[in-house]
Amino acid sequence: EGNYNNWEEPIKESIGWFKDNKYAARYVGSMVSDVHRTILYGGIFVYPADKKSPKGKLRVLYEGFPMALIVERAGGIASTGMFNGKVQRMLDLVPSDIHDRCPVILGAPRDVESVLGRYA
């Protein structure tokens, strides 16, 4: 939550809702470890875009896509949130460069849909 003040309002509102509803924040610092925990125990992994990094920080091809595929195959949802003018499924992105980046919101359908619903 170090970049909280730089996040979009829907992300801030979602984090507030999760805290108010007794979700515990976990951050190992490794996307693979954090997503593994999310798959095992439920919840959501959020690495949103912010004012400093409007395209996000995680690389589409070798961070976003692999984790999105695993999460979706496990029954979850993987989205970019609002990115390039629309809310979209991460696996529908079409990168133009090997190092393209994107925001990441993935996890249990209930939790991801709660975040994405705030963009409406």
N, CA and C of each residue as an Amber inpcrd file, in Angstrom:
protein
   360
   0.8090000  -1.1990000   0.0000000   0.0000000   0.0000000   0.0000000
   0.8460000   1.2540000   0.0000000   2.1170000   1.1240000  -0.2660000
   3.0100000   2.2710000  -0.2630000   2.6530000   3.3200000  -1.2970000
   1.9750000   2.9250000  -2.3680000   1.5920000   3.8660000  -3.4210000
   0.1100000   4.2190000  -3.3740000  -0.5290000   3.9690000  -2.2490000
  -1.9690000   4.1870000  -2.1000000  -2.4170000   5.5450000  -2.6370000
  -1.7100000   6.5890000  -2.2850000  -2.1170000   7.9460000  -2.6890000
  -2.0470000   8.1660000  -4.1910000  -1.3410000   7.3020000  -4.8950000
  -1.2040000   7.4330000  -6.3480000  -2.1720000   6.5410000  -7.1280000
  -2.9670000   5.7270000  -6.4290000  -3.8840000   4.8050000  -7.0950000
  -5.1580000   5.5100000  -7.5390000  -5.8640000   4.8740000  -8.5020000
  -7.1790000   5.3560000  -8.9330000  -8.1830000   5.1380000  -7.7970000
  -9.2530000   5.9370000  -7.8120000 -10.2790000   5.8330000  -6.7710000
 -10.8960000   4.4290000  -6.6510000 -11.2270000   3.7400000  -7.7640000
 -11.8090000   2.4020000  -7.6050000 -10.8940000   1.4330000  -6.8460000
  -9.5960000   1.5600000  -7.0280000  -8.6500000   0.7020000  -6.3040000
  -8.6340000   1.0900000  -4.8300000  -8.5770000   2.3770000  -4.5480000
  -8.5900000   2.8410000  -3.1510000  -9.8600000   2.3820000  -2.4370000
 -11.0110000   2.5410000  -3.1120000 -12.2840000   2.1220000  -2.5150000
 -12.2850000   0.6200000  -2.2460000 -11.7530000  -0.1430000  -3.1720000
 -11.7290000  -1.5980000  -3.0160000 -10.8710000  -2.0100000  -1.8450000
  -9.6910000  -1.4270000  -1.7330000  -8.7970000  -1.7600000  -0.6210000
  -9.4730000  -1.4080000   0.7020000 -10.1340000  -0.2680000   0.7490000
 -10.8720000   0.1110000   1.9550000 -11.9610000  -0.8940000   2.2870000
 -12.6930000  -1.3360000   1.2670000 -13.7570000  -2.3240000   1.4790000
 -13.1790000  -3.6340000   1.9940000 -12.0780000  -4.0900000   1.4040000
 -11.4600000  -5.3420000   1.8510000 -11.0180000  -5.2280000   3.3150000
 -10.4230000  -4.1070000   3.6890000  -9.9910000  -3.9080000   5.0790000
 -11.1950000  -3.9010000   6.0230000 -12.2550000  -3.1870000   5.6340000
 -13.4500000  -3.1090000   6.4640000 -14.1200000  -4.4600000   6.6380000
 -13.8930000  -5.3660000   5.6930000 -14.5140000  -6.6810000   5.7290000
 -13.5460000  -7.7700000   6.1630000 -12.5590000  -7.3680000   6.9430000
 -11.6480000  -8.2860000   7.6290000 -10.7160000  -9.0850000   6.7260000
 -10.4610000  -8.5810000   5.5250000  -9.4260000  -9.1990000   4.6930000
  -8.0780000  -8.8080000   5.2820000  -7.1380000  -9.7230000   5.2650000
  -5.8020000  -9.4370000   5.7680000  -4.8740000  -9.1660000   4.5850000
  -4.1050000  -8.1130000   4.6690000  -3.1530000  -7.7940000   3.6090000
  -1.9280000  -8.6870000   3.7610000  -1.5300000  -9.2930000   2.6800000
  -0.3430000 -10.1330000   2.6580000   0.5200000  -9.6700000   1.5020000
   1.8040000  -9.5900000   1.7270000   2.7040000  -9.1850000   0.6650000
   4.0520000  -9.8440000   0.9030000   4.3300000 -10.8710000   0.1350000
   5.6010000 -11.5750000   0.2580000   6.6840000 -10.8320000  -0.5120000
   6.2930000 -10.1970000  -1.6270000   7.2540000  -9.4650000  -2.4190000
   7.6430000 -10.1870000  -3.6960000   7.1010000 -11.3540000  -3.8700000
   7.3280000 -12.1220000  -5.0890000   5.9630000 -12.4340000  -5.6720000
   5.7280000 -12.0300000  -6.9100000   4.4140000 -12.2560000  -7.5100000
   4.0460000 -13.7260000  -7.4910000   4.9900000 -14.5960000  -7.7910000
   4.6980000 -16.0280000  -7.8240000   4.2310000 -16.5070000  -6.4500000
   4.9170000 -16.1150000  -5.4060000   4.5290000 -16.5220000  -4.0510000
   3.1770000 -15.9470000  -3.6530000   2.9750000 -14.6850000  -3.9690000
   1.7110000 -14.0350000  -3.6140000   0.5360000 -14.6470000  -4.3710000
   0.7170000 -14.9350000  -5.6530000  -0.3600000 -15.5390000  -6.4390000
  -0.6070000 -16.9750000  -5.9900000   0.4590000 -17.6980000  -5.6560000
   0.3040000 -19.0630000  -5.1410000  -0.5600000 -19.0580000  -3.8870000
  -0.2830000 -18.1520000  -2.9920000  -1.0810000 -18.0340000  -1.7600000
  -2.5310000 -17.6840000  -2.0860000  -2.7270000 -16.7910000  -3.0500000
  -4.0830000 -16.4030000  -3.4490000  -4.8460000 -17.6000000  -4.0060000
  -4.1930000 -18.4150000  -4.8060000  -4.8520000 -19.6060000  -5.3580000
  -5.1940000 -20.5990000  -4.2480000  -4.2880000 -20.7950000  -3.3020000
  -4.5280000 -21.7600000  -2.2270000  -5.6130000 -21.3220000  -1.2520000
  -5.5940000 -20.0430000  -0.8700000  -6.4600000 -19.5860000   0.2090000
  -7.5460000 -18.5960000  -0.2120000  -7.5580000 -18.2050000  -1.4810000
  -8.5370000 -17.2360000  -1.9340000  -8.0370000 -15.8220000  -1.7690000
  -8.8480000 -14.9080000  -2.1860000  -8.4930000 -13.4990000  -2.0780000
  -8.1340000 -12.9120000  -3.4210000  -7.2990000 -11.8940000  -3.3730000
  -6.9980000 -11.1230000  -4.5790000  -5.5580000 -10.6300000  -4.5420000
  -4.9430000 -10.5750000  -5.7040000  -3.6090000  -9.9960000  -5.8760000
  -3.7960000  -8.7450000  -6.7200000  -3.3540000  -7.6170000  -6.2110000
  -3.5350000  -6.3420000  -6.9130000  -2.1830000  -5.6370000  -7.0280000
  -1.7940000  -5.3460000  -8.2480000  -0.6210000  -4.5040000  -8.5070000
  -1.0730000  -3.4800000  -9.5420000  -1.7810000  -2.4440000  -9.0750000
  -2.4400000  -1.5050000  -9.9980000  -1.4750000  -0.5090000 -10.6260000
  -1.9600000   0.1040000 -11.6870000  -1.2600000   1.2600000 -12.2390000
  -1.3900000   2.3980000 -11.2210000  -0.5240000   3.3650000 -11.3240000
  -0.6420000   4.5340000 -10.4510000  -0.1780000   5.7680000 -11.2210000
  -0.1800000   6.8880000 -10.5550000   0.1810000   8.1440000 -11.2250000
   1.6210000   8.1250000 -11.7280000   2.5030000   7.4210000 -11.0150000
   3.9080000   7.3580000 -11.4300000   4.1260000   6.3480000 -12.5520000
   3.3150000   5.2880000 -12.5650000   3.4330000   4.2240000 -13.5720000
   2.0520000   3.9450000 -14.1620000   1.5560000   4.8260000 -15.0390000
   0.1910000   4.6840000 -15.5550000  -0.0470000   3.4230000 -16.3800000
   0.9960000   2.8000000 -16.8530000   0.8370000   1.5470000 -17.5920000
   1.0930000   0.3350000 -16.6980000   1.2670000   0.5490000 -15.3980000
   1.5680000  -0.5430000 -14.4920000   3.0590000  -0.8260000 -14.4680000
   3.4520000  -1.7760000 -13.6370000   4.8750000  -2.0960000 -13.5010000
   5.2200000  -3.5160000 -13.9360000   4.2440000  -4.4090000 -13.9020000
   4.5400000  -5.8020000 -14.2370000   4.5070000  -6.0080000 -15.7390000
   5.4450000  -6.8020000 -16.2420000   5.5470000  -7.0300000 -17.6690000
   4.4970000  -8.0210000 -18.1430000   3.8280000  -7.6730000 -19.2170000
   2.7190000  -8.4630000 -19.7560000   3.1680000  -9.8770000 -20.1060000
   4.2040000  -9.9980000 -20.9180000   4.5690000 -11.2910000 -21.4880000
   5.1400000 -12.2860000 -20.4920000   5.9230000 -11.8300000 -19.5330000
   6.5420000 -12.8100000 -18.6510000   6.2180000 -12.6410000 -17.1770000
   5.2270000 -11.8420000 -16.8650000   4.6760000 -11.7940000 -15.5120000
   3.1470000 -11.8670000 -15.5760000   2.5500000 -10.9630000 -16.3340000
   1.0920000 -10.9060000 -16.4150000   0.4620000 -12.1340000 -17.0420000
   0.8590000 -12.4580000 -18.2670000   0.2410000 -13.5860000 -18.9740000
   0.3980000 -14.9260000 -18.2480000   1.6070000 -15.2910000 -17.8000000
   1.7210000 -16.5950000 -17.1300000   0.8390000 -16.7120000 -15.8830000
   0.8330000 -15.6720000 -15.0500000   0.0200000 -15.7330000 -13.8300000
  -1.4670000 -15.6790000 -14.1650000  -1.8340000 -14.9080000 -15.1760000
  -3.2390000 -14.8300000 -15.5910000  -3.7260000 -16.1920000 -16.0650000
  -2.9250000 -16.8730000 -16.8480000  -3.3110000 -18.1930000 -17.3460000
  -3.4950000 -19.1780000 -16.2000000  -2.5720000 -19.1730000 -15.2670000
  -2.6610000 -20.0890000 -14.1180000  -3.8990000 -19.7850000 -13.2840000
  -4.1270000 -18.5070000 -12.9940000  -5.2830000 -18.1230000 -12.1720000
  -6.5900000 -18.4750000 -12.8790000  -6.6870000 -18.1940000 -14.1630000
  -7.9200000 -18.5150000 -14.8790000  -8.1440000 -20.0240000 -14.9350000
  -7.0980000 -20.7850000 -15.1370000  -7.2420000 -22.2460000 -15.1720000
  -7.6680000 -22.7970000 -13.8130000  -7.3300000 -22.0600000 -12.7470000
  -7.7250000 -22.4620000 -11.3940000  -9.1250000 -21.9690000 -11.0450000
  -9.7970000 -21.2860000 -11.9940000 -11.1600000 -20.8250000 -11.7570000
 -11.2780000 -19.3670000 -11.3750000 -10.1790000 -18.6330000 -11.3930000
 -10.2050000 -17.2260000 -11.0200000 -10.3530000 -16.3090000 -12.2100000
 -10.1850000 -15.0260000 -11.9450000 -10.2790000 -13.9860000 -12.9660000
  -8.9730000 -13.2010000 -12.9510000  -8.4980000 -12.8410000 -14.1520000
  -7.3000000 -12.0020000 -14.2730000  -7.6370000 -10.8150000 -15.1700000
  -7.5210000  -9.6250000 -14.6190000  -7.8950000  -8.4100000 -15.3400000
  -6.8050000  -7.3630000 -15.1870000  -6.8830000  -6.3640000 -16.0570000
  -5.9890000  -5.2140000 -15.9430000  -6.6490000  -4.0770000 -15.1720000
  -7.9400000  -4.2320000 -14.8660000  -8.6690000  -3.0740000 -14.3700000
  -8.8060000  -2.0910000 -15.5150000  -8.9090000  -0.8150000 -15.2180000
  -9.0170000   0.1920000 -16.2770000  -7.6250000   0.4080000 -16.8690000
  -7.5070000   0.0740000 -18.1540000  -6.2120000   0.1550000 -18.8210000
  -6.4510000   0.4260000 -20.3020000  -5.7790000   1.4090000 -20.8360000
  -5.9710000   1.8130000 -22.2350000  -7.4370000   2.1330000 -22.5310000
  -8.1010000   2.7610000 -21.5630000  -9.4620000   3.2310000 -21.7700000
 -10.5740000   2.2400000 -21.5210000 -10.2460000   1.0180000 -21.1040000
 -11.3040000   0.0490000 -20.8300000 -10.8450000  -0.9920000 -19.8100000
 -11.8230000  -1.5910000 -19.1440000 -11.5550000  -2.7060000 -18.2410000
 -11.4890000  -3.9460000 -19.1170000 -10.4120000  -4.7190000 -18.9560000
 -10.2500000  -5.8600000 -19.8460000  -9.6010000  -7.0610000 -19.1850000
  -9.8680000  -8.1880000 -19.7780000  -9.2420000  -9.4520000 -19.3860000
  -7.7640000  -9.3660000 -19.7630000  -6.9070000  -9.7580000 -18.8430000
  -5.4830000  -9.6380000 -19.0930000  -5.0340000 -10.4370000 -20.3160000
  -5.5610000 -11.6320000 -20.4870000  -5.1390000 -12.4670000 -21.6010000
  -5.6360000 -11.9620000 -22.9560000  -6.4580000 -10.9170000 -22.9680000
  -6.9000000 -10.3150000 -24.2260000  -5.9880000  -9.1740000 -24.6860000
  -5.0170000  -8.8250000 -23.8650000  -4.0750000  -7.7790000 -24.2710000
  -3.2730000  -8.2450000 -25.4880000  -2.9030000  -7.2860000 -26.3120000
  -2.0290000  -7.5730000 -27.4540000  -0.8030000  -6.6730000 -27.3000000
   0.2680000  -7.2100000 -26.7320000   1.4600000  -6.3840000 -26.5210000
   2.0950000  -5.9790000 -27.8550000   2.6660000  -4.7870000 -27.8850000
   3.3520000  -4.3220000 -29.0910000   4.8670000  -4.3870000 -28.9270000
   5.3040000  -4.6520000 -27.7010000   6.7350000  -4.7170000 -27.4120000
   6.9750000  -5.7960000 -26.3580000   8.1140000  -6.4190000 -26.4050000
   8.4230000  -7.4960000 -25.4640000   8.4090000  -7.0150000 -24.0040000
   8.6490000  -5.7430000 -23.7960000   8.7040000  -5.2120000 -22.4310000
   7.4620000  -4.4150000 -22.0280000   6.3640000  -4.5260000 -22.7750000
   5.1290000  -3.8360000 -22.3930000   4.7260000  -4.2170000 -20.9680000
   4.1230000  -3.2690000 -20.2870000   3.6940000  -3.4800000 -18.8970000
   2.1880000  -3.2860000 -18.7900000   1.6290000  -3.8030000 -17.6980000
   0.1960000  -3.6200000 -17.4730000  -0.1110000  -3.7120000 -15.9810000
  -1.2380000  -3.1140000 -15.5670000  -1.7100000  -3.2980000 -14.1990000
  -2.2340000  -4.7250000 -14.0390000  -2.2550000  -5.2300000 -12.8170000
  -2.6760000  -6.6110000 -12.5720000  -3.6860000  -6.6570000 -11.4290000
  -4.8250000  -7.2930000 -11.6950000  -5.8320000  -7.5770000 -10.6700000
  -6.2690000  -9.0120000 -10.9280000  -5.9260000  -9.9170000 -10.0410000
  -6.3040000 -11.3110000 -10.2690000  -6.5950000 -12.0210000  -8.9630000
  -7.4340000 -13.0590000  -9.0650000  -7.7770000 -13.8310000  -7.8820000
  -9.1530000 -14.4440000  -7.9780000  -9.7670000 -14.6220000  -6.8180000
 -11.0880000 -15.2380000  -6.7260000 -12.1140000 -14.3670000  -7.4500000
 -13.0250000 -14.9890000  -8.2120000 -14.0110000 -14.2090000  -8.9730000
 -14.7680000 -13.1750000  -8.1280000 -15.2190000 -13.5570000  -6.9510000
 -15.9750000 -12.6300000  -6.0960000 -15.1700000 -11.3660000  -5.7960000
 -13.9070000 -11.5290000  -5.4950000 -13.0750000 -10.3970000  -5.1040000
 -12.6810000  -9.5330000  -6.2980000 -12.3180000 -10.1610000  -7.4070000
 -11.9410000  -9.3960000  -8.6010000 -13.1610000  -8.6500000  -9.1360000
 -14.3110000  -9.2970000  -9.1640000 -15.5300000  -8.6350000  -9.6330000
 -15.9030000  -7.4610000  -8.7400000 -15.6060000  -7.5680000  -7.4480000
 -15.8650000  -6.4590000  -6.5320000 -15.0490000  -5.2380000  -6.9320000
 -13.8040000  -5.4410000  -7.3160000 -12.9490000  -4.3330000  -7.7550000
 -13.4280000  -3.7970000  -9.1000000 -13.6260000  -4.6970000 -10.0430000
 -13.9950000  -4.2650000 -11.3940000 -15.3390000  -3.5540000 -11.4240000
 -16.2590000  -3.9420000 -10.5360000 -17.5600000  -3.2880000 -10.4620000
 -17.4770000  -1.8250000 -10.0650000 -16.4070000  -1.4310000  -9.4410000
 -16.2450000  -0.0390000  -9.0210000 -15.8260000   0.8750000 -10.1800000
 -15.4810000   0.2860000 -11.3060000 -15.1310000   1.0910000 -12.4810000
 -16.3700000   1.4840000 -13.2920000 -17.5150000   0.9230000 -12.9570000
 -18.7410000   1.1990000 -13.7370000 -19.2860000   2.5850000 -13.4670000
